[in-house]
């Protein structure tokens, strides 16, 4: 339902078509018409066009509503991704913890501050880093409080890092899902043909996984923009165009971690089973929360793989495949490491689901 652009898909089908499909004698007529020369033709071309127009109108309305909502949810998303990309095992990689403890002891002894120490301190202040984090290194946060403090040091726009790219990713991904699932770009057969339920489910799953992979570069850009320090003297990327130009010689750089979408979508699919007797809206909200919860560990894995690169401010190489990353995070940081930033994502998912339901309902009323 989410991939069609309308959480309440039971309302998408026009009344006359529902009545046609519910009549006992209609199945034979429907079956005969779907066995035409062109399998993409529906029983009624006018009805099919009307359904597609309605889907597009609802998808546009929900995307616009989610874009407006992002002004309020973007800071939560930034905090969530920042915690996902905080690799606790990197704390002692450079000996910063021991260095910090030694500095506190040495500070007790009166001595003259050298010019080099003063420059390091000034650079640290200008970068806005907190705790033992250093400029030009991927920051490590232990709590939401540390994240908020560090983002505040980067100015108000620090809370909106990667928001525009995240919206582009969301819009492009939803359009791909809609286009592929309905067969308008030829990747999948339309679901109006007679197919077993399992085949339909697999078609939707494969189509949605394909759209996630095609939109993966935008997700990579969003992750890296959130991870980097946005202050001019410390940022790695200036714009989305600069991101793609920087990696033009390595085109697969933006596809790092794409293999994780397959297991992620398998886990997320269990969230949309639904509860018998519940309304479509309730099932959609519950399904959104459950699918996000089931797929969250793999989302953490994907984001860390995306930001592994030998560049200032990014994550140093630590993980191999998505399976190696999953096992290593679980071993070093436990289940909490896989769910870092989860509560911020929970609030965003709940707000987005409710907004999509309201926007789709309003769009249907206006479309009628």
PDB file of C-alpha atoms in Angstrom, residues 89-338:
ATOM      1  CA  UNK A  89      34.421   0.965  18.519  1.00  0.00           C
ATOM      2  CA  UNK A  90      36.331   3.836  16.867  1.00  0.00           C
ATOM      3  CA  UNK A  91      36.708   5.670  20.173  1.00  0.00           C
ATOM      4  CA  UNK A  92      40.068   4.127  20.950  1.00  0.00           C
ATOM      5  CA  UNK A  93      41.206   3.868  17.332  1.00  0.00           C
ATOM      6  CA  UNK A  94      43.287   7.047  17.625  1.00  0.00           C
ATOM      7  CA  UNK A  95      43.942   6.839  21.355  1.00  0.00           C
ATOM      8  CA  UNK A  96      41.777   9.885  22.020  1.00  0.00           C
ATOM      9  CA  UNK A  97      40.350   8.557  25.265  1.00  0.00           C
ATOM     10  CA  UNK A  98      43.783   7.963  26.764  1.00  0.00           C
ATOM     11  CA  UNK A  99      45.038  11.252  25.322  1.00  0.00           C
ATOM     12  CA  UNK A 100      42.138  13.140  26.910  1.00  0.00           C
ATOM     13  CA  UNK A 101      42.755  11.550  30.321  1.00  0.00           C
ATOM     14  CA  UNK A 102      46.452  12.373  30.120  1.00  0.00           C
ATOM     15  CA  UNK A 103      45.679  15.955  29.122  1.00  0.00           C
ATOM     16  CA  UNK A 104      43.535  16.431  32.216  1.00  0.00           C
ATOM     17  CA  UNK A 105      46.364  15.229  34.428  1.00  0.00           C
ATOM     18  CA  UNK A 106      48.946  17.400  32.715  1.00  0.00           C
ATOM     19  CA  UNK A 107      46.630  20.415  32.932  1.00  0.00           C
ATOM     20  CA  UNK A 108      47.009  20.329  36.697  1.00  0.00           C
ATOM     21  CA  UNK A 109      50.687  21.178  36.303  1.00  0.00           C
ATOM     22  CA  UNK A 110      51.265  24.895  35.586  1.00  0.00           C
ATOM     23  CA  UNK A 111      53.084  25.304  32.326  1.00  0.00           C
ATOM     24  CA  UNK A 112      53.231  27.617  29.360  1.00  0.00           C
ATOM     25  CA  UNK A 113      50.899  26.758  26.472  1.00  0.00           C
ATOM     26  CA  UNK A 114      52.783  26.260  23.226  1.00  0.00           C
ATOM     27  CA  UNK A 115      51.763  27.882  19.952  1.00  0.00           C
ATOM     28  CA  UNK A 116      50.976  24.462  18.471  1.00  0.00           C
ATOM     29  CA  UNK A 117      48.612  23.597  21.325  1.00  0.00           C
ATOM     30  CA  UNK A 118      46.901  26.943  20.991  1.00  0.00           C
ATOM     31  CA  UNK A 119      46.340  26.401  17.257  1.00  0.00           C
ATOM     32  CA  UNK A 120      44.892  22.952  17.902  1.00  0.00           C
ATOM     33  CA  UNK A 121      42.546  24.392  20.477  1.00  0.00           C
ATOM     34  CA  UNK A 122      41.405  27.209  18.180  1.00  0.00           C
ATOM     35  CA  UNK A 123      40.808  24.731  15.364  1.00  0.00           C
ATOM     36  CA  UNK A 124      38.774  22.563  17.713  1.00  0.00           C
ATOM     37  CA  UNK A 125      36.640  25.522  18.784  1.00  0.00           C
ATOM     38  CA  UNK A 126      36.043  26.637  15.196  1.00  0.00           C
ATOM     39  CA  UNK A 127      34.945  23.148  14.145  1.00  0.00           C
ATOM     40  CA  UNK A 128      32.322  23.006  16.905  1.00  0.00           C
ATOM     41  CA  UNK A 129      33.340  19.484  17.898  1.00  0.00           C
ATOM     42  CA  UNK A 130      32.263  18.204  21.306  1.00  0.00           C
ATOM     43  CA  UNK A 131      33.908  15.819  23.755  1.00  0.00           C
ATOM     44  CA  UNK A 132      36.901  13.965  22.404  1.00  0.00           C
ATOM     45  CA  UNK A 133      35.816  14.389  18.769  1.00  0.00           C
ATOM     46  CA  UNK A 134      38.390  16.005  16.498  1.00  0.00           C
ATOM     47  CA  UNK A 135      38.090  18.080  13.320  1.00  0.00           C
ATOM     48  CA  UNK A 136      38.198  16.131  10.036  1.00  0.00           C
ATOM     49  CA  UNK A 137      37.184  12.886  11.778  1.00  0.00           C
ATOM     50  CA  UNK A 138      33.824  11.163  11.884  1.00  0.00           C
ATOM     51  CA  UNK A 139      32.213  12.244  15.189  1.00  0.00           C
ATOM     52  CA  UNK A 140      31.181   9.703  17.816  1.00  0.00           C
ATOM     53  CA  UNK A 141      28.155  10.506  19.956  1.00  0.00           C
ATOM     54  CA  UNK A 142      26.998   8.670  23.057  1.00  0.00           C
ATOM     55  CA  UNK A 143      23.586  10.300  23.466  1.00  0.00           C
ATOM     56  CA  UNK A 144      21.001  12.589  21.892  1.00  0.00           C
ATOM     57  CA  UNK A 145      22.279  15.401  24.100  1.00  0.00           C
ATOM     58  CA  UNK A 146      25.757  15.218  22.555  1.00  0.00           C
ATOM     59  CA  UNK A 147      24.285  15.129  19.043  1.00  0.00           C
ATOM     60  CA  UNK A 148      22.079  18.166  19.657  1.00  0.00           C
ATOM     61  CA  UNK A 149      24.986  20.105  21.164  1.00  0.00           C
ATOM     62  CA  UNK A 150      27.285  19.308  18.232  1.00  0.00           C
ATOM     63  CA  UNK A 151      24.635  20.168  15.623  1.00  0.00           C
ATOM     64  CA  UNK A 152      23.843  23.427  17.424  1.00  0.00           C
ATOM     65  CA  UNK A 153      27.535  24.370  17.150  1.00  0.00           C
ATOM     66  CA  UNK A 154      27.134  24.102  13.364  1.00  0.00           C
ATOM     67  CA  UNK A 155      24.247  26.591  13.351  1.00  0.00           C
ATOM     68  CA  UNK A 156      20.541  26.108  12.745  1.00  0.00           C
ATOM     69  CA  UNK A 157      21.192  24.518   9.350  1.00  0.00           C
ATOM     70  CA  UNK A 158      23.190  21.832  11.150  1.00  0.00           C
ATOM     71  CA  UNK A 159      19.855  20.240  12.079  1.00  0.00           C
ATOM     72  CA  UNK A 160      18.799  20.237   8.429  1.00  0.00           C
ATOM     73  CA  UNK A 161      21.893  18.634   6.905  1.00  0.00           C
ATOM     74  CA  UNK A 162      20.913  16.389   4.006  1.00  0.00           C
ATOM     75  CA  UNK A 163      17.199  17.227   4.308  1.00  0.00           C
ATOM     76  CA  UNK A 164      16.784  18.387   0.700  1.00  0.00           C
ATOM     77  CA  UNK A 165      18.633  15.313  -0.581  1.00  0.00           C
ATOM     78  CA  UNK A 166      16.487  13.116   1.673  1.00  0.00           C
ATOM     79  CA  UNK A 167      13.350  14.609   0.120  1.00  0.00           C
ATOM     80  CA  UNK A 168      14.717  14.006  -3.386  1.00  0.00           C
ATOM     81  CA  UNK A 169      15.422  10.403  -2.398  1.00  0.00           C
ATOM     82  CA  UNK A 170      11.922   9.971  -1.011  1.00  0.00           C
ATOM     83  CA  UNK A 171      10.189  11.477  -4.069  1.00  0.00           C
ATOM     84  CA  UNK A 172      12.341   9.610  -6.587  1.00  0.00           C
ATOM     85  CA  UNK A 173      12.016   6.321  -4.727  1.00  0.00           C
ATOM     86  CA  UNK A 174       8.223   6.581  -4.401  1.00  0.00           C
ATOM     87  CA  UNK A 175       7.910   7.429  -8.101  1.00  0.00           C
ATOM     88  CA  UNK A 176      10.071   4.441  -9.021  1.00  0.00           C
ATOM     89  CA  UNK A 177       8.010   2.127  -6.841  1.00  0.00           C
ATOM     90  CA  UNK A 178       4.795   3.403  -8.372  1.00  0.00           C
ATOM     91  CA  UNK A 179       6.110   3.158 -11.930  1.00  0.00           C
ATOM     92  CA  UNK A 180       7.703  -0.257 -11.585  1.00  0.00           C
ATOM     93  CA  UNK A 181       4.869  -1.924  -9.676  1.00  0.00           C
ATOM     94  CA  UNK A 182       2.199  -0.678 -12.082  1.00  0.00           C
ATOM     95  CA  UNK A 183       4.361  -1.628 -15.046  1.00  0.00           C
ATOM     96  CA  UNK A 184       4.408   1.852 -16.581  1.00  0.00           C
ATOM     97  CA  UNK A 185       8.145   1.575 -17.278  1.00  0.00           C
ATOM     98  CA  UNK A 186       8.045  -2.065 -18.257  1.00  0.00           C
ATOM     99  CA  UNK A 187       9.967  -3.666 -15.375  1.00  0.00           C
ATOM    100  CA  UNK A 188       7.040  -5.678 -13.995  1.00  0.00           C
ATOM    101  CA  UNK A 189       3.777  -7.050 -15.268  1.00  0.00           C
ATOM    102  CA  UNK A 190       0.724  -5.126 -14.098  1.00  0.00           C
ATOM    103  CA  UNK A 191      -0.995  -6.605 -11.093  1.00  0.00           C
ATOM    104  CA  UNK A 192      -4.354  -6.567 -12.857  1.00  0.00           C
ATOM    105  CA  UNK A 193      -3.524  -9.772 -14.722  1.00  0.00           C
ATOM    106  CA  UNK A 194      -4.501 -13.093 -13.195  1.00  0.00           C
ATOM    107  CA  UNK A 195      -1.547 -14.155 -11.067  1.00  0.00           C
ATOM    108  CA  UNK A 196      -1.340 -16.204  -7.868  1.00  0.00           C
ATOM    109  CA  UNK A 197      -1.105 -14.150  -4.674  1.00  0.00           C
ATOM    110  CA  UNK A 198       2.456 -15.340  -4.002  1.00  0.00           C
ATOM    111  CA  UNK A 199       3.563 -14.259  -7.475  1.00  0.00           C
ATOM    112  CA  UNK A 200       2.019 -10.822  -6.958  1.00  0.00           C
ATOM    113  CA  UNK A 201       3.715 -10.457  -3.578  1.00  0.00           C
ATOM    114  CA  UNK A 202       7.074 -11.447  -5.054  1.00  0.00           C
ATOM    115  CA  UNK A 203       6.567  -9.006  -7.956  1.00  0.00           C
ATOM    116  CA  UNK A 204       5.933  -6.135  -5.548  1.00  0.00           C
ATOM    117  CA  UNK A 205       8.885  -7.142  -3.339  1.00  0.00           C
ATOM    118  CA  UNK A 206      11.293  -7.433  -6.285  1.00  0.00           C
ATOM    119  CA  UNK A 207      10.081  -4.154  -7.787  1.00  0.00           C
ATOM    120  CA  UNK A 208      10.455  -2.250  -4.527  1.00  0.00           C
ATOM    121  CA  UNK A 209      13.928  -3.694  -3.936  1.00  0.00           C
ATOM    122  CA  UNK A 210      14.934  -2.636  -7.447  1.00  0.00           C
ATOM    123  CA  UNK A 211      13.682   0.913  -6.835  1.00  0.00           C
ATOM    124  CA  UNK A 212      15.634   1.074  -3.542  1.00  0.00           C
ATOM    125  CA  UNK A 213      18.801   0.085  -5.389  1.00  0.00           C
ATOM    126  CA  UNK A 214      18.261   2.612  -8.189  1.00  0.00           C
ATOM    127  CA  UNK A 215      17.667   5.390  -5.640  1.00  0.00           C
ATOM    128  CA  UNK A 216      20.598   4.260  -3.484  1.00  0.00           C
ATOM    129  CA  UNK A 217      23.048   7.013  -4.624  1.00  0.00           C
ATOM    130  CA  UNK A 218      20.742   9.681  -3.220  1.00  0.00           C
ATOM    131  CA  UNK A 219      20.570   7.830   0.097  1.00  0.00           C
ATOM    132  CA  UNK A 220      24.388   7.648   0.117  1.00  0.00           C
ATOM    133  CA  UNK A 221      24.620  11.391  -0.486  1.00  0.00           C
ATOM    134  CA  UNK A 222      22.145  12.070   2.329  1.00  0.00           C
ATOM    135  CA  UNK A 223      24.126   9.903   4.781  1.00  0.00           C
ATOM    136  CA  UNK A 224      27.418  11.637   3.980  1.00  0.00           C
ATOM    137  CA  UNK A 225      25.949  15.132   4.143  1.00  0.00           C
ATOM    138  CA  UNK A 226      24.562  14.370   7.604  1.00  0.00           C
ATOM    139  CA  UNK A 227      27.863  12.875   8.766  1.00  0.00           C
ATOM    140  CA  UNK A 228      30.068  15.711   7.522  1.00  0.00           C
ATOM    141  CA  UNK A 229      30.636  18.969   9.373  1.00  0.00           C
ATOM    142  CA  UNK A 230      28.652  21.598   7.474  1.00  0.00           C
ATOM    143  CA  UNK A 231      30.914  24.512   8.465  1.00  0.00           C
ATOM    144  CA  UNK A 232      32.687  25.795   5.297  1.00  0.00           C
ATOM    145  CA  UNK A 233      36.267  25.084   6.399  1.00  0.00           C
ATOM    146  CA  UNK A 234      35.461  21.535   7.488  1.00  0.00           C
ATOM    147  CA  UNK A 235      32.871  20.272   4.977  1.00  0.00           C
ATOM    148  CA  UNK A 236      33.732  17.602   2.422  1.00  0.00           C
ATOM    149  CA  UNK A 237      30.885  18.210  -0.042  1.00  0.00           C
ATOM    150  CA  UNK A 238      29.486  21.613  -0.998  1.00  0.00           C
ATOM    151  CA  UNK A 239      26.432  20.434  -2.925  1.00  0.00           C
ATOM    152  CA  UNK A 240      24.779  17.357  -4.415  1.00  0.00           C
ATOM    153  CA  UNK A 241      26.361  18.154  -7.780  1.00  0.00           C
ATOM    154  CA  UNK A 242      29.763  18.413  -6.118  1.00  0.00           C
ATOM    155  CA  UNK A 243      29.164  15.002  -4.506  1.00  0.00           C
ATOM    156  CA  UNK A 244      28.600  13.276  -7.864  1.00  0.00           C
ATOM    157  CA  UNK A 245      31.405  15.200  -9.588  1.00  0.00           C
ATOM    158  CA  UNK A 246      33.837  14.249  -6.822  1.00  0.00           C
ATOM    159  CA  UNK A 247      33.178  10.552  -7.375  1.00  0.00           C
ATOM    160  CA  UNK A 248      32.810  10.669 -11.142  1.00  0.00           C
ATOM    161  CA  UNK A 249      35.919   8.532 -11.633  1.00  0.00           C
ATOM    162  CA  UNK A 250      34.525   5.963  -9.194  1.00  0.00           C
ATOM    163  CA  UNK A 251      30.879   5.583 -10.293  1.00  0.00           C
ATOM    164  CA  UNK A 252      30.164   2.685  -7.915  1.00  0.00           C
ATOM    165  CA  UNK A 253      31.234   4.759  -4.896  1.00  0.00           C
ATOM    166  CA  UNK A 254      27.651   5.964  -4.427  1.00  0.00           C
ATOM    167  CA  UNK A 255      26.314   2.381  -4.538  1.00  0.00           C
ATOM    168  CA  UNK A 256      28.186   1.175  -1.463  1.00  0.00           C
ATOM    169  CA  UNK A 257      25.997  -1.065   0.680  1.00  0.00           C
ATOM    170  CA  UNK A 258      23.279  -1.596  -1.934  1.00  0.00           C
ATOM    171  CA  UNK A 259      23.240  -5.351  -1.229  1.00  0.00           C
ATOM    172  CA  UNK A 260      21.692  -4.642   2.174  1.00  0.00           C
ATOM    173  CA  UNK A 261      18.361  -3.646   0.628  1.00  0.00           C
ATOM    174  CA  UNK A 262      17.485  -7.276  -0.134  1.00  0.00           C
ATOM    175  CA  UNK A 263      17.553  -8.581   3.481  1.00  0.00           C
ATOM    176  CA  UNK A 264      16.160  -5.233   4.704  1.00  0.00           C
ATOM    177  CA  UNK A 265      13.073  -5.513   2.514  1.00  0.00           C
ATOM    178  CA  UNK A 266      12.591  -9.138   3.468  1.00  0.00           C
ATOM    179  CA  UNK A 267      12.447  -8.135   7.130  1.00  0.00           C
ATOM    180  CA  UNK A 268      10.277  -5.086   6.431  1.00  0.00           C
ATOM    181  CA  UNK A 269       7.728  -7.153   4.509  1.00  0.00           C
ATOM    182  CA  UNK A 270       6.732  -8.935   7.732  1.00  0.00           C
ATOM    183  CA  UNK A 271       5.492  -5.643   9.130  1.00  0.00           C
ATOM    184  CA  UNK A 272       2.700  -5.261   6.574  1.00  0.00           C
ATOM    185  CA  UNK A 273       0.854  -8.506   7.296  1.00  0.00           C
ATOM    186  CA  UNK A 274      -2.057  -6.597   8.852  1.00  0.00           C
ATOM    187  CA  UNK A 275      -4.572  -7.356  11.565  1.00  0.00           C
ATOM    188  CA  UNK A 276      -7.916  -8.911  10.679  1.00  0.00           C
ATOM    189  CA  UNK A 277     -10.813  -6.579  11.445  1.00  0.00           C
ATOM    190  CA  UNK A 278      -8.651  -3.456  11.704  1.00  0.00           C
ATOM    191  CA  UNK A 279      -9.267  -0.504   9.429  1.00  0.00           C
ATOM    192  CA  UNK A 280      -6.919   0.117   6.474  1.00  0.00           C
ATOM    193  CA  UNK A 281      -5.631   3.268   8.193  1.00  0.00           C
ATOM    194  CA  UNK A 282      -4.824   1.431  11.433  1.00  0.00           C
ATOM    195  CA  UNK A 283      -3.141  -1.392   9.540  1.00  0.00           C
ATOM    196  CA  UNK A 284      -1.092   1.115   7.554  1.00  0.00           C
ATOM    197  CA  UNK A 285       0.165   2.973  10.638  1.00  0.00           C
ATOM    198  CA  UNK A 286       0.923  -0.253  12.506  1.00  0.00           C
ATOM    199  CA  UNK A 287       2.541  -1.778   9.412  1.00  0.00           C
ATOM    200  CA  UNK A 288       4.739   1.290   8.907  1.00  0.00           C
ATOM    201  CA  UNK A 289       5.975   1.189  12.503  1.00  0.00           C
ATOM    202  CA  UNK A 290       6.588  -2.572  12.472  1.00  0.00           C
ATOM    203  CA  UNK A 291       8.332  -2.613   9.089  1.00  0.00           C
ATOM    204  CA  UNK A 292      10.603   0.255  10.155  1.00  0.00           C
ATOM    205  CA  UNK A 293      11.393  -1.610  13.385  1.00  0.00           C
ATOM    206  CA  UNK A 294      12.186  -4.880  11.609  1.00  0.00           C
ATOM    207  CA  UNK A 295      14.329  -3.243   8.933  1.00  0.00           C
ATOM    208  CA  UNK A 296      16.106  -0.710  11.150  1.00  0.00           C
ATOM    209  CA  UNK A 297      19.215  -2.838  11.929  1.00  0.00           C
ATOM    210  CA  UNK A 298      19.865  -3.301   8.204  1.00  0.00           C
ATOM    211  CA  UNK A 299      19.316   0.422   7.625  1.00  0.00           C
ATOM    212  CA  UNK A 300      22.073   1.098  10.179  1.00  0.00           C
ATOM    213  CA  UNK A 301      24.332  -1.355   8.362  1.00  0.00           C
ATOM    214  CA  UNK A 302      23.622   0.238   4.968  1.00  0.00           C
ATOM    215  CA  UNK A 303      24.345   3.769   6.213  1.00  0.00           C
ATOM    216  CA  UNK A 304      27.670   2.752   7.757  1.00  0.00           C
ATOM    217  CA  UNK A 305      28.740   0.998   4.565  1.00  0.00           C
ATOM    218  CA  UNK A 306      27.762   4.092   2.570  1.00  0.00           C
ATOM    219  CA  UNK A 307      30.036   6.353   4.629  1.00  0.00           C
ATOM    220  CA  UNK A 308      33.118   4.093   4.593  1.00  0.00           C
ATOM    221  CA  UNK A 309      35.650   5.969   2.492  1.00  0.00           C
ATOM    222  CA  UNK A 310      39.179   7.261   2.865  1.00  0.00           C
ATOM    223  CA  UNK A 311      38.176  10.927   3.060  1.00  0.00           C
ATOM    224  CA  UNK A 312      38.288  13.472   5.896  1.00  0.00           C
ATOM    225  CA  UNK A 313      35.269  13.352   8.173  1.00  0.00           C
ATOM    226  CA  UNK A 314      34.015   9.996   6.887  1.00  0.00           C
ATOM    227  CA  UNK A 315      34.135   6.559   8.525  1.00  0.00           C
ATOM    228  CA  UNK A 316      37.440   4.673   8.234  1.00  0.00           C
ATOM    229  CA  UNK A 317      37.324   1.225   6.680  1.00  0.00           C
ATOM    230  CA  UNK A 318      35.994  -1.294   9.186  1.00  0.00           C
ATOM    231  CA  UNK A 319      33.325  -3.426   7.529  1.00  0.00           C
ATOM    232  CA  UNK A 320      33.352  -5.779   4.575  1.00  0.00           C
ATOM    233  CA  UNK A 321      29.996  -7.038   3.333  1.00  0.00           C
ATOM    234  CA  UNK A 322      26.621  -6.195   4.853  1.00  0.00           C
ATOM    235  CA  UNK A 323      26.654  -9.547   6.670  1.00  0.00           C
ATOM    236  CA  UNK A 324      30.113  -8.871   8.124  1.00  0.00           C
ATOM    237  CA  UNK A 325      29.000  -5.396   9.217  1.00  0.00           C
ATOM    238  CA  UNK A 326      25.863  -6.776  10.854  1.00  0.00           C
ATOM    239  CA  UNK A 327      27.798  -9.412  12.819  1.00  0.00           C
ATOM    240  CA  UNK A 328      30.596  -7.014  13.819  1.00  0.00           C
ATOM    241  CA  UNK A 329      28.200  -4.317  15.062  1.00  0.00           C
ATOM    242  CA  UNK A 330      26.250  -6.934  16.996  1.00  0.00           C
ATOM    243  CA  UNK A 331      29.470  -8.274  18.553  1.00  0.00           C
ATOM    244  CA  UNK A 332      31.047  -4.904  19.412  1.00  0.00           C
ATOM    245  CA  UNK A 333      28.024  -2.797  20.285  1.00  0.00           C
ATOM    246  CA  UNK A 334      25.243  -5.307  20.890  1.00  0.00           C
ATOM    247  CA  UNK A 335      21.644  -4.970  19.748  1.00  0.00           C
ATOM    248  CA  UNK A 336      21.650  -1.357  20.953  1.00  0.00           C
ATOM    249  CA  UNK A 337      24.323  -0.574  18.369  1.00  0.00           C
ATOM    250  CA  UNK A 338      22.030  -1.733  15.572  1.00  0.00           C
TER     251      UNK A 338
END
